Short mmCIF file of C-alpha atoms and ligand atoms in Angstrom, two decimals:
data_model
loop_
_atom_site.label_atom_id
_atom_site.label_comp_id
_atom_site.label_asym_id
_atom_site.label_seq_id
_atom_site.Cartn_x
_atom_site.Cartn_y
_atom_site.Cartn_z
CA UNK A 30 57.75 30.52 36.93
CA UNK A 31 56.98 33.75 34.99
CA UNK A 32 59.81 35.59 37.84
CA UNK A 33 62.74 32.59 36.43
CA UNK A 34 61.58 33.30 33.02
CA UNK A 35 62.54 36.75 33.22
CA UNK A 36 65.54 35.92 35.30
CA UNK A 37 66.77 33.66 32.59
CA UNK A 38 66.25 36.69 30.08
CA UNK A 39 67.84 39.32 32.14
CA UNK A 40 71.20 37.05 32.27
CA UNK A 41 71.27 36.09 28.60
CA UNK A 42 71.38 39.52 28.12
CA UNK A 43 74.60 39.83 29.41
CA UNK A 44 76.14 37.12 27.10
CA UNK A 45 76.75 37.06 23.30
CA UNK A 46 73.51 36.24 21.13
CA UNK A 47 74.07 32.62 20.35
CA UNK A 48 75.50 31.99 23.69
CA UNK A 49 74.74 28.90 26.04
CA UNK A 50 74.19 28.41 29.55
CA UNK A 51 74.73 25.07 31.13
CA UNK A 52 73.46 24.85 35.05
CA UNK A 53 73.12 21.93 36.87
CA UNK A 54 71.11 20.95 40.15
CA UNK A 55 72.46 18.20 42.69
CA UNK A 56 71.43 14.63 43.25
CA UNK A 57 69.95 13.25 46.77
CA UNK A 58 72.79 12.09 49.03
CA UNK A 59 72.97 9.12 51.45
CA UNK A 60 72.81 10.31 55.19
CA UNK A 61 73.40 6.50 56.06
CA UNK A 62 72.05 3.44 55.07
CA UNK A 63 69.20 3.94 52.53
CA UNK A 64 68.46 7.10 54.46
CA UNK A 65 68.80 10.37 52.63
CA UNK A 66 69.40 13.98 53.70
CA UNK A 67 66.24 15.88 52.89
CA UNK A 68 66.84 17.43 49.43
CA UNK A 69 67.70 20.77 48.37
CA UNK A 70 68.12 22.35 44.50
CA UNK A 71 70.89 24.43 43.81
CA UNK A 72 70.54 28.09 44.76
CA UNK A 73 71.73 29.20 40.69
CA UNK A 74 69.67 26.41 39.65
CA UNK A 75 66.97 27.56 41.58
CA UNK A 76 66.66 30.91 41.00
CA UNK A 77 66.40 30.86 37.29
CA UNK A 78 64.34 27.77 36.93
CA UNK A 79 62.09 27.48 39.42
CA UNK A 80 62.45 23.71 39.39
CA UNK A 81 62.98 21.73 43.24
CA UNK A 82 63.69 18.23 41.72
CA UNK A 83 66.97 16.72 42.25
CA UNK A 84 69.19 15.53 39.00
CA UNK A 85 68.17 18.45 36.34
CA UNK A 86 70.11 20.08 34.22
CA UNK A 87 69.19 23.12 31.88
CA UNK A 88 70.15 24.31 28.93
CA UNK A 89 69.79 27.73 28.36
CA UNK A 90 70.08 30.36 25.25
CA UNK A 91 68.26 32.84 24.06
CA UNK A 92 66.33 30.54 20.95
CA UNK A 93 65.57 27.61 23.58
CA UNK A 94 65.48 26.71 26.79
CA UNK A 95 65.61 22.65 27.27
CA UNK A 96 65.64 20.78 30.38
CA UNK A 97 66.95 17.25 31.58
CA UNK A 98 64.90 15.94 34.24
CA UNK A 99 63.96 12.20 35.98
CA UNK A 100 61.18 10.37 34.14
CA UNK A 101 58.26 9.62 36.24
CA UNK A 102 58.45 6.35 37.58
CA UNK A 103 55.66 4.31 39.41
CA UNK A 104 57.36 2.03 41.31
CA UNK A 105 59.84 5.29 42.98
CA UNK A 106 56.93 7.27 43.01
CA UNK A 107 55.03 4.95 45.29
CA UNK A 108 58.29 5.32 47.67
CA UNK A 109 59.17 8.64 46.95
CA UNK A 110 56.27 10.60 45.70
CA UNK A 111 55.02 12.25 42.55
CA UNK A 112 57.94 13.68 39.95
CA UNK A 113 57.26 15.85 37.30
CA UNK A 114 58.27 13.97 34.24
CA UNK A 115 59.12 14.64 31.01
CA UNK A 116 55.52 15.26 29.31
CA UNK A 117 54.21 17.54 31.58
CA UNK A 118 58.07 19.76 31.87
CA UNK A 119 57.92 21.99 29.22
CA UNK A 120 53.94 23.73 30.24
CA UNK A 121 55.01 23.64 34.16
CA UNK A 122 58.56 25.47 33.60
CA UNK A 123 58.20 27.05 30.64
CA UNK A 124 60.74 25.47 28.87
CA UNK A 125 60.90 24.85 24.69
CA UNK A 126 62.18 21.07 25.07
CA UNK A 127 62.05 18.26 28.28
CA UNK A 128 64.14 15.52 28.23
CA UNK A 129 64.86 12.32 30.04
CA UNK A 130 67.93 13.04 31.91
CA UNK A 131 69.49 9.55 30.72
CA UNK A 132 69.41 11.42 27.48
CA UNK A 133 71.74 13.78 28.36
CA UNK A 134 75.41 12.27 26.62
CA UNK A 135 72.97 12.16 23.78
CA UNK A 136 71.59 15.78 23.13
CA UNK A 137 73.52 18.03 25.11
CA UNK A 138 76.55 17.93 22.49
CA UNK A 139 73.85 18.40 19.62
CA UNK A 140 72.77 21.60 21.73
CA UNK A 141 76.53 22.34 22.36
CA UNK A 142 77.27 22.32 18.65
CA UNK A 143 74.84 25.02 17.86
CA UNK A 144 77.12 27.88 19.90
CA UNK A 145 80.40 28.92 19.93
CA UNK A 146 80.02 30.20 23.95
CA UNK A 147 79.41 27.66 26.20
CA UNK A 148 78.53 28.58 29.95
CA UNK A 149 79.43 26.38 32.78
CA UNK A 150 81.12 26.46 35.83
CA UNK A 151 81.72 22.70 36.72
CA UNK A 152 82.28 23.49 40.43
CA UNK A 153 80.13 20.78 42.86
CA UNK A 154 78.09 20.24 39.91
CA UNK A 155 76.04 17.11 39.58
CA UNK A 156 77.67 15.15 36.40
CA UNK A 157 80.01 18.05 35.96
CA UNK A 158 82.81 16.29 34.59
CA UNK A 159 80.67 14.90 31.96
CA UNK A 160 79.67 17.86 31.22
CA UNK A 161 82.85 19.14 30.67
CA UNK A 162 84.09 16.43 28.30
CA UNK A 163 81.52 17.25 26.11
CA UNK A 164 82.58 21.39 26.09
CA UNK A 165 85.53 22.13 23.60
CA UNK A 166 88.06 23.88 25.64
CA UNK A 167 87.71 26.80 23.14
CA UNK A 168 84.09 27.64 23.98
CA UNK A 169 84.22 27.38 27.58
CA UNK A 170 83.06 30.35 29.95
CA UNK A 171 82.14 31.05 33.47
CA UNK A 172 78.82 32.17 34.57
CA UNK A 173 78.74 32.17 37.88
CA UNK A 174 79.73 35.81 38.23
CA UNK A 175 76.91 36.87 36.71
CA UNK A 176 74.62 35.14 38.31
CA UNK A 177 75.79 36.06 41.17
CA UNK A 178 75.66 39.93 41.08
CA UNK A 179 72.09 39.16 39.99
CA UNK A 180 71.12 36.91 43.07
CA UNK A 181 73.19 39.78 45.38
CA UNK A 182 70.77 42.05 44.17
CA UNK A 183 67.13 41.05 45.65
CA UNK A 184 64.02 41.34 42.97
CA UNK A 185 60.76 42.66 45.28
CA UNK A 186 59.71 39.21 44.98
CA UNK A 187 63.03 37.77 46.85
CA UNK A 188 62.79 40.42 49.62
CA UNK A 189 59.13 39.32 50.44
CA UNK A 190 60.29 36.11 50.91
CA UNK A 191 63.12 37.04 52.75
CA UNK A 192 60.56 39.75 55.34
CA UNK A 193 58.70 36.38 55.45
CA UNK A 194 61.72 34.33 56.43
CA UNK A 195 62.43 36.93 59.29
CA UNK A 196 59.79 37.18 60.56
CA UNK A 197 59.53 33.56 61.21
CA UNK A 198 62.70 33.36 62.71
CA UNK A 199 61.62 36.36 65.06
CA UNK A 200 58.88 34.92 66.23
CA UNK A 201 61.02 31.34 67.38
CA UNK A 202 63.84 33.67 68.93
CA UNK A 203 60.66 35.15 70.85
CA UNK A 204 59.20 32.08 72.14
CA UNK A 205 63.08 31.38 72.88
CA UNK A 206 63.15 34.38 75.69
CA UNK A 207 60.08 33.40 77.03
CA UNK A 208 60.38 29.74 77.57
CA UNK A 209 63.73 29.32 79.00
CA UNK A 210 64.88 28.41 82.10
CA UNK A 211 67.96 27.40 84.54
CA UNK A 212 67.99 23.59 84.31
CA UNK A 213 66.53 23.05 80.99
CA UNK A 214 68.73 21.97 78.04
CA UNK A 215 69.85 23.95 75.10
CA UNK A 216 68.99 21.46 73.12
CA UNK A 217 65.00 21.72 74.40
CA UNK A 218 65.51 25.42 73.13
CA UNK A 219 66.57 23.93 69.97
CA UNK A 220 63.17 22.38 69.85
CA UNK A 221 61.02 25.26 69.91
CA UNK A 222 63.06 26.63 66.48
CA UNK A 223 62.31 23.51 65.16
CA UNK A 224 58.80 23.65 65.99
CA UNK A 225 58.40 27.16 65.23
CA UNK A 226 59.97 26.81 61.93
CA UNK A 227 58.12 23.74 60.73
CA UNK A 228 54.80 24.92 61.91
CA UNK A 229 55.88 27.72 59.64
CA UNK A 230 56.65 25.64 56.46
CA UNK A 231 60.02 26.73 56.78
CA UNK A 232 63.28 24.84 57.80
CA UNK A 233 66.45 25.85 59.35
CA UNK A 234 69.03 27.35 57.10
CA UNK A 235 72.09 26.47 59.07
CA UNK A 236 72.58 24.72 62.03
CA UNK A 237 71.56 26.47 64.70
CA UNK A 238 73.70 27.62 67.80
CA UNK A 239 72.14 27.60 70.96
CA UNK A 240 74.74 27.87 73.24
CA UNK A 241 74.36 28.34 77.22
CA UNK A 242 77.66 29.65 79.70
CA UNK A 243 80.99 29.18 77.85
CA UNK A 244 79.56 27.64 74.90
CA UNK A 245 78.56 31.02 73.93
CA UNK A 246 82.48 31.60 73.43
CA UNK A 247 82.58 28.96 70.36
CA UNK A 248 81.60 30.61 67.49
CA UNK A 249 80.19 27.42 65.70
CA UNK A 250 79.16 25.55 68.30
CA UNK A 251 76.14 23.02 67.02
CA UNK A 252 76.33 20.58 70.02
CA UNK A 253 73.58 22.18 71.64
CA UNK A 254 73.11 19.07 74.25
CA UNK A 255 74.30 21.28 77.85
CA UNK A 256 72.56 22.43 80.55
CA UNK A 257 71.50 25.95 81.44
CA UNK A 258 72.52 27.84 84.89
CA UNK A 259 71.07 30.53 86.71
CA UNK A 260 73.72 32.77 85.72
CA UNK A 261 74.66 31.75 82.13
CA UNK A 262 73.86 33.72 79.21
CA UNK A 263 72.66 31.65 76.29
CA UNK A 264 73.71 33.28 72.70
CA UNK A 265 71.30 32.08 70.37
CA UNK A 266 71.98 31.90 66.42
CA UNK A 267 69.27 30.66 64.35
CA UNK A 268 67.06 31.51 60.92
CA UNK A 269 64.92 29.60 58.97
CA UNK A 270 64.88 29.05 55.41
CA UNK A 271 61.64 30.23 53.91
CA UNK A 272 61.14 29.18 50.31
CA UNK A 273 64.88 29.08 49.23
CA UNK A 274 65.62 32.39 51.47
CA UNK A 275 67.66 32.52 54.59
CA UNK A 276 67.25 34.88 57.71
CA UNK A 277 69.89 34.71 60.72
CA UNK A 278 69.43 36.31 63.59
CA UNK A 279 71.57 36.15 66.74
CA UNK A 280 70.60 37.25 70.05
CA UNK A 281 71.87 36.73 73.83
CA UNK A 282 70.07 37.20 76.59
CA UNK A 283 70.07 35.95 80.55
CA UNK A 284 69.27 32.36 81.37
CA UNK A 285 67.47 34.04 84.76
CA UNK A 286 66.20 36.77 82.58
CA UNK A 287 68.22 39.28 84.04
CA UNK A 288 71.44 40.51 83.24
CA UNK A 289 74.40 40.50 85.48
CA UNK A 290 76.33 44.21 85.88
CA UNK A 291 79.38 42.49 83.96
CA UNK A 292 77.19 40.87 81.40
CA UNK A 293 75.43 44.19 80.77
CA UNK A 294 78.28 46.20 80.27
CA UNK A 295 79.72 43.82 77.44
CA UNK A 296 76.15 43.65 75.81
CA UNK A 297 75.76 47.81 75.73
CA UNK A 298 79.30 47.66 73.67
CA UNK A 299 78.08 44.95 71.06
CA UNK A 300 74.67 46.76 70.94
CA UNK A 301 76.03 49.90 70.91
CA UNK A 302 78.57 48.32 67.85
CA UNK A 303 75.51 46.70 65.89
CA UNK A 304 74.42 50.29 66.27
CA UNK A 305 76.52 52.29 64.72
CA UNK A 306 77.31 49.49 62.34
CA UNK A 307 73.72 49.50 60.80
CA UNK A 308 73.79 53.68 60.44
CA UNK A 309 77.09 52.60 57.75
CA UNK A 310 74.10 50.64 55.39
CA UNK A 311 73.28 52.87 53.11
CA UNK A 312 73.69 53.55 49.23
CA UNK A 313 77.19 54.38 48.26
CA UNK A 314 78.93 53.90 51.24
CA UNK A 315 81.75 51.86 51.76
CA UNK A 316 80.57 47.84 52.38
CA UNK A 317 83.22 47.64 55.15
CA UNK A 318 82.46 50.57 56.87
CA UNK A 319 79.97 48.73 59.63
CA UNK A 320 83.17 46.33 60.19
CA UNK A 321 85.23 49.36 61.12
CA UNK A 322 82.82 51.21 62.79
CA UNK A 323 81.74 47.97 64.85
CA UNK A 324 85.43 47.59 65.53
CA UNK A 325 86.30 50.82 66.56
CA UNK A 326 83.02 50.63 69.27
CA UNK A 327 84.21 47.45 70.38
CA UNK A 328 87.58 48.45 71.01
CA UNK A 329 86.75 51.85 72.69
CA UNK A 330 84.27 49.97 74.88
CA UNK A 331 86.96 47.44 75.76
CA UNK A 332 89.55 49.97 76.57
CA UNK A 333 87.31 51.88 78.62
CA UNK A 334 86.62 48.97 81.10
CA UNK A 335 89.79 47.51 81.01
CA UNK A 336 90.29 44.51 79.12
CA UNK A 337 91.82 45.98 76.20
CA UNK A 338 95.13 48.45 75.82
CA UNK A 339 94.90 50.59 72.97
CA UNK A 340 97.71 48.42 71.09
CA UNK A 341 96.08 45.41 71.96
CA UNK A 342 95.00 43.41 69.05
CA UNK A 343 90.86 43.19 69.18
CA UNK A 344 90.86 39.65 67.75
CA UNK A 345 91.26 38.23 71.00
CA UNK A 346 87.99 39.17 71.50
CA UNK A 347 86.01 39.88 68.12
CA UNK A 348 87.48 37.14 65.92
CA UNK A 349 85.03 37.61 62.72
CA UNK A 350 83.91 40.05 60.50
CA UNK A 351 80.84 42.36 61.04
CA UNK A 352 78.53 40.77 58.09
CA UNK A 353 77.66 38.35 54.86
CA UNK A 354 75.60 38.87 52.16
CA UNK A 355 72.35 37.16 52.66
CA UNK A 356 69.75 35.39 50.56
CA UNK A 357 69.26 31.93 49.04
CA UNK A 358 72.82 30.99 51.03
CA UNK A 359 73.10 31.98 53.97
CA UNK A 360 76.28 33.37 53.56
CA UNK A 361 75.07 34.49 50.28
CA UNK A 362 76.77 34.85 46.83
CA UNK A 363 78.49 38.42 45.71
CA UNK A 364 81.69 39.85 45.80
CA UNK A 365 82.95 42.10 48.08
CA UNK A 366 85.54 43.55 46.22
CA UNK A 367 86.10 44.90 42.92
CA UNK A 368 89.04 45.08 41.83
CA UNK A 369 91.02 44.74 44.80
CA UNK A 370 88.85 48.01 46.73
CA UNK A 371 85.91 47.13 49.01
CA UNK A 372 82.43 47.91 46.46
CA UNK A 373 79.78 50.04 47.90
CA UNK A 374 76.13 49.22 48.83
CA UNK A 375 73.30 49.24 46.46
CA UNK A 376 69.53 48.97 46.18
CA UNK A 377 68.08 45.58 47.38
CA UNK A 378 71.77 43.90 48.76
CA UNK A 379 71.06 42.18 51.76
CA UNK A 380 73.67 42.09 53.90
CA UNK A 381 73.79 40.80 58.29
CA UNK A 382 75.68 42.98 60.93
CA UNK A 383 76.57 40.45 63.69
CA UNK A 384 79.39 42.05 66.00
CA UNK A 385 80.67 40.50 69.29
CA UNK A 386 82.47 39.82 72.53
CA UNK A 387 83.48 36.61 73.28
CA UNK A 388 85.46 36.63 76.57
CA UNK A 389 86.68 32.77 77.26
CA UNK A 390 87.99 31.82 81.12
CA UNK A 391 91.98 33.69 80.81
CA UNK A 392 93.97 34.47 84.40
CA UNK A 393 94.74 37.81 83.67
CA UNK A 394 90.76 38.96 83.03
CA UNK A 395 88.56 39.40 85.80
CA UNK A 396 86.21 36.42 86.55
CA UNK A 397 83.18 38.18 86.47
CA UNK A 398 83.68 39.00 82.73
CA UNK A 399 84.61 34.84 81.94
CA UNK A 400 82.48 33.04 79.92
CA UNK A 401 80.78 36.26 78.42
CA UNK A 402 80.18 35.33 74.82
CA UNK A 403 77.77 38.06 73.53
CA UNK A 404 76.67 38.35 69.44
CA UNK A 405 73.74 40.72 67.92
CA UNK A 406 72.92 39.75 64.70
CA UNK A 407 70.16 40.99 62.59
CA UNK A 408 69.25 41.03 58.48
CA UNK A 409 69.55 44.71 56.96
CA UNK A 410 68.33 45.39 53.52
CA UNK A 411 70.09 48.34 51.76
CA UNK A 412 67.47 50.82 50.46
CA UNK A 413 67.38 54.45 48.82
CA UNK A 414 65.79 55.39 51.94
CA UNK A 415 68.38 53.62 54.40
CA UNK A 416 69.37 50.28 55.97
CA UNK A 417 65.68 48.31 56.39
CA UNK A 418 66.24 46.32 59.39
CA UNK A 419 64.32 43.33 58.58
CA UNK A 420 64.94 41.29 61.32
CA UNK A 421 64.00 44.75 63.47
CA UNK A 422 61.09 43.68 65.29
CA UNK A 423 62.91 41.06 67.75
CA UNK A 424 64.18 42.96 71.05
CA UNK A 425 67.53 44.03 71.43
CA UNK A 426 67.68 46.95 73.95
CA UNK A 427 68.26 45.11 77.39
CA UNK A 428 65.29 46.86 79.25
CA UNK A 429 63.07 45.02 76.15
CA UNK A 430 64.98 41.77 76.89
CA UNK A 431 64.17 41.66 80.41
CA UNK A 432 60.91 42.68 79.87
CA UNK A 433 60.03 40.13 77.49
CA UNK A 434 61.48 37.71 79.32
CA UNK A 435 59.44 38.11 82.68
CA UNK A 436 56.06 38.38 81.06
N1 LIG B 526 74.73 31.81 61.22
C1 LIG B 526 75.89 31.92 60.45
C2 LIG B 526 76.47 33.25 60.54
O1 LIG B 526 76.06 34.04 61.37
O2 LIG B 526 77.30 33.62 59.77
MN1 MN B 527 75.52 35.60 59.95
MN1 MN B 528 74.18 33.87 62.35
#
């Protein structure tokens, strides 16, 4: 809690003295029936309170910190499990005042009063209108932009979880190589993520993709429920969520475990892409550099075995952009602009390269290249020494592939 603290500090410090920050966390919501999705706080909320129970809201300045949460309850609790509760708030997260969240129209316009800048972005925020009636229109700021450059910025703390996170993931896209075979289903590959990530205490951060044949030419496919051939490749996109942080890692490989001639000469462009796409992460440089660089491999490579004229446009076959932030979203918080020109990387950004190839069934290409839907995605941190691959120890070189995948 002592890491929020000091997050909490480090943004009021960027606001006037007797300003006020007003964050919010969501409630549960209904799957169906009286089943719920499994809950999950708010990254902002999150990251500067510490605090994984659903229906808070914080109050935040630099003479108090107060906190609306649930009251305990013993008949929910006997359902639902143990809450925090109001008496026992303030010594657990470090907060000056806990109240009963069905306080809330009562005391937040008596903490309201006391400042003359009120923080709050009412954006998908949990009685956010409410909120906002209570906020003269005078007072009212944003904060989100702050806290965002802070969360695209990684503490040491958030990159440990985030090495952990990878390596998670690495280990379930390892298992992946080894275990598959023509006939099975991509959704029993699914499983061992699953399994791998839960045995892990760690849960997936976006649905993953485990697409076989075609499939691997639609970019978000989820459906995962087709059968494997011989001669597929299977493109596989999946990271867990460790403790709030988010890996994703892509990789495509041979259902047979070896590649075709066709298939390998698409995969050395996208490698060859991610390649030079990484050597563009460090301090300084342009952020859209590895989208350029990517692009300009992929296109060379294209021209040079004949799919692609040089006036050809390369969307028909690389469609999205080269890489997200990454961190407690998966496609993480942080601008990529200022002021209308691309910014440039900095210490502790986190940021994926994930070029491809996706080559759907067309008349005029050459069947042997149909089907071919190839993406390489790893997690680079941006360091003083150079782009940290963190997501570096999972094979990518197609001798390493193979290999792997005949042990
Ligand atoms: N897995 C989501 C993405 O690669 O952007
Ligand atoms: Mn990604
Ligand atoms: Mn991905």
């Amino acid at each position: 809690m002592m890491i929020h603290k000091s997050r909490r500090e480090k943004l009021l410090n960027q606001i006037e003295d007797n300003g006020l920050i007003i964050l919010s966390t969501n409630p549960e919501n209904i799957r169906n029936g009286d089943v719920l999705y499994p809950f999950r706080p708010d990254s902002d909320f999150w990251y500067l309170t510490g605090f994984k129970e659903p229906e808070c809201i914080a109050v935040i300045s630099k003479d108090n910190y107060s906190i609306f949460l649930r009251e305990r309850d013993p008949e929910r609790e006997i359902w639902d499990g143990e809450r925090l509760g109001v008496s026992r708030a303030n010594e657990a997260l470090m907060s000056d005042n806990a109240f009963p969240i069905s306080e809330l129209n009562q005391k937040l316009p008596q903490l309201i009063s006391k400042s003359e800048h009120i923080y709050f972005d009412i954006d998908n925020t949990y009685r956010g209108s409410e909120i906002l009636e209570m906020i003269p229109k005078s007072k009212l700021k944003s904060i989100k932009h702050l806290i965002n450059e802070m969360r695209l910025h990684k503490d040491e703390h958030e990159i440990s979880l985030m090495r952990h996170a990878a390596s998670i993931s690495v280990k379930a896209h390892e298992l992946a190589m080894q275990k598959v075979r023509s006939g099975m289903f991509e959704y029993e590959i699914t499983s061992l993520f699953d399994q791998i990530f839960r045995a892990n205490n760690a849960e997936h951060a976006y649905p993953p993709i485990v697409a076989g044949g075609k499939n691997s030419c639609i970019l978000h496919y989820i459906n995962n429920d087709q059968e494997l051939h011989e001669n597929d490749l299977l493109l596989i996109d999946s990271g867990c969520e460790y403790e709030g942080y988010a890996s994703d890692i892509t990789r495509t490989f041979p259902v047979s475990g070896k590649f075709s001639n066709a298939q390998k000469e698409i995969y050395s462009i996208v490698l060859e892409a991610q390649k030079v796409a990484i050597d563009e992460m460090y301090v300084g440089n342009n952020i859209r550099a590895p989208h350029f660089e990517a692009s300009r491999v992929i296109k060379e490579g294209l021209i040079s075995i004949g799919l692609m004229k040089p006036n050809d446009d390369i969307r028909k076959f690389y469609m999205h952009g080269t890489g997200h932030w990454l961190g407690m979203d998966v496609h993480d918080v942080g601008d990529y602009n200022i002021e209308d020109s691309p910014r440039r990387f900095e210490e502790g950004m986190v940021m994926t390269v994930e070029p491809g190839i996706y080559i759907r069934g067309d008349a005029k290409i050459d069947t042997k290249f149909h089907n071919i839907g190839i993406r390489i995605e790893d997690d680079v941190l941006i360091t003083k020494n150079g782009p940290e691959v963190l997501t570096g120890s999972l094979v990518k070189e197609i001798d390493d592939i193979e290999s792997i995948m005949t042990k």
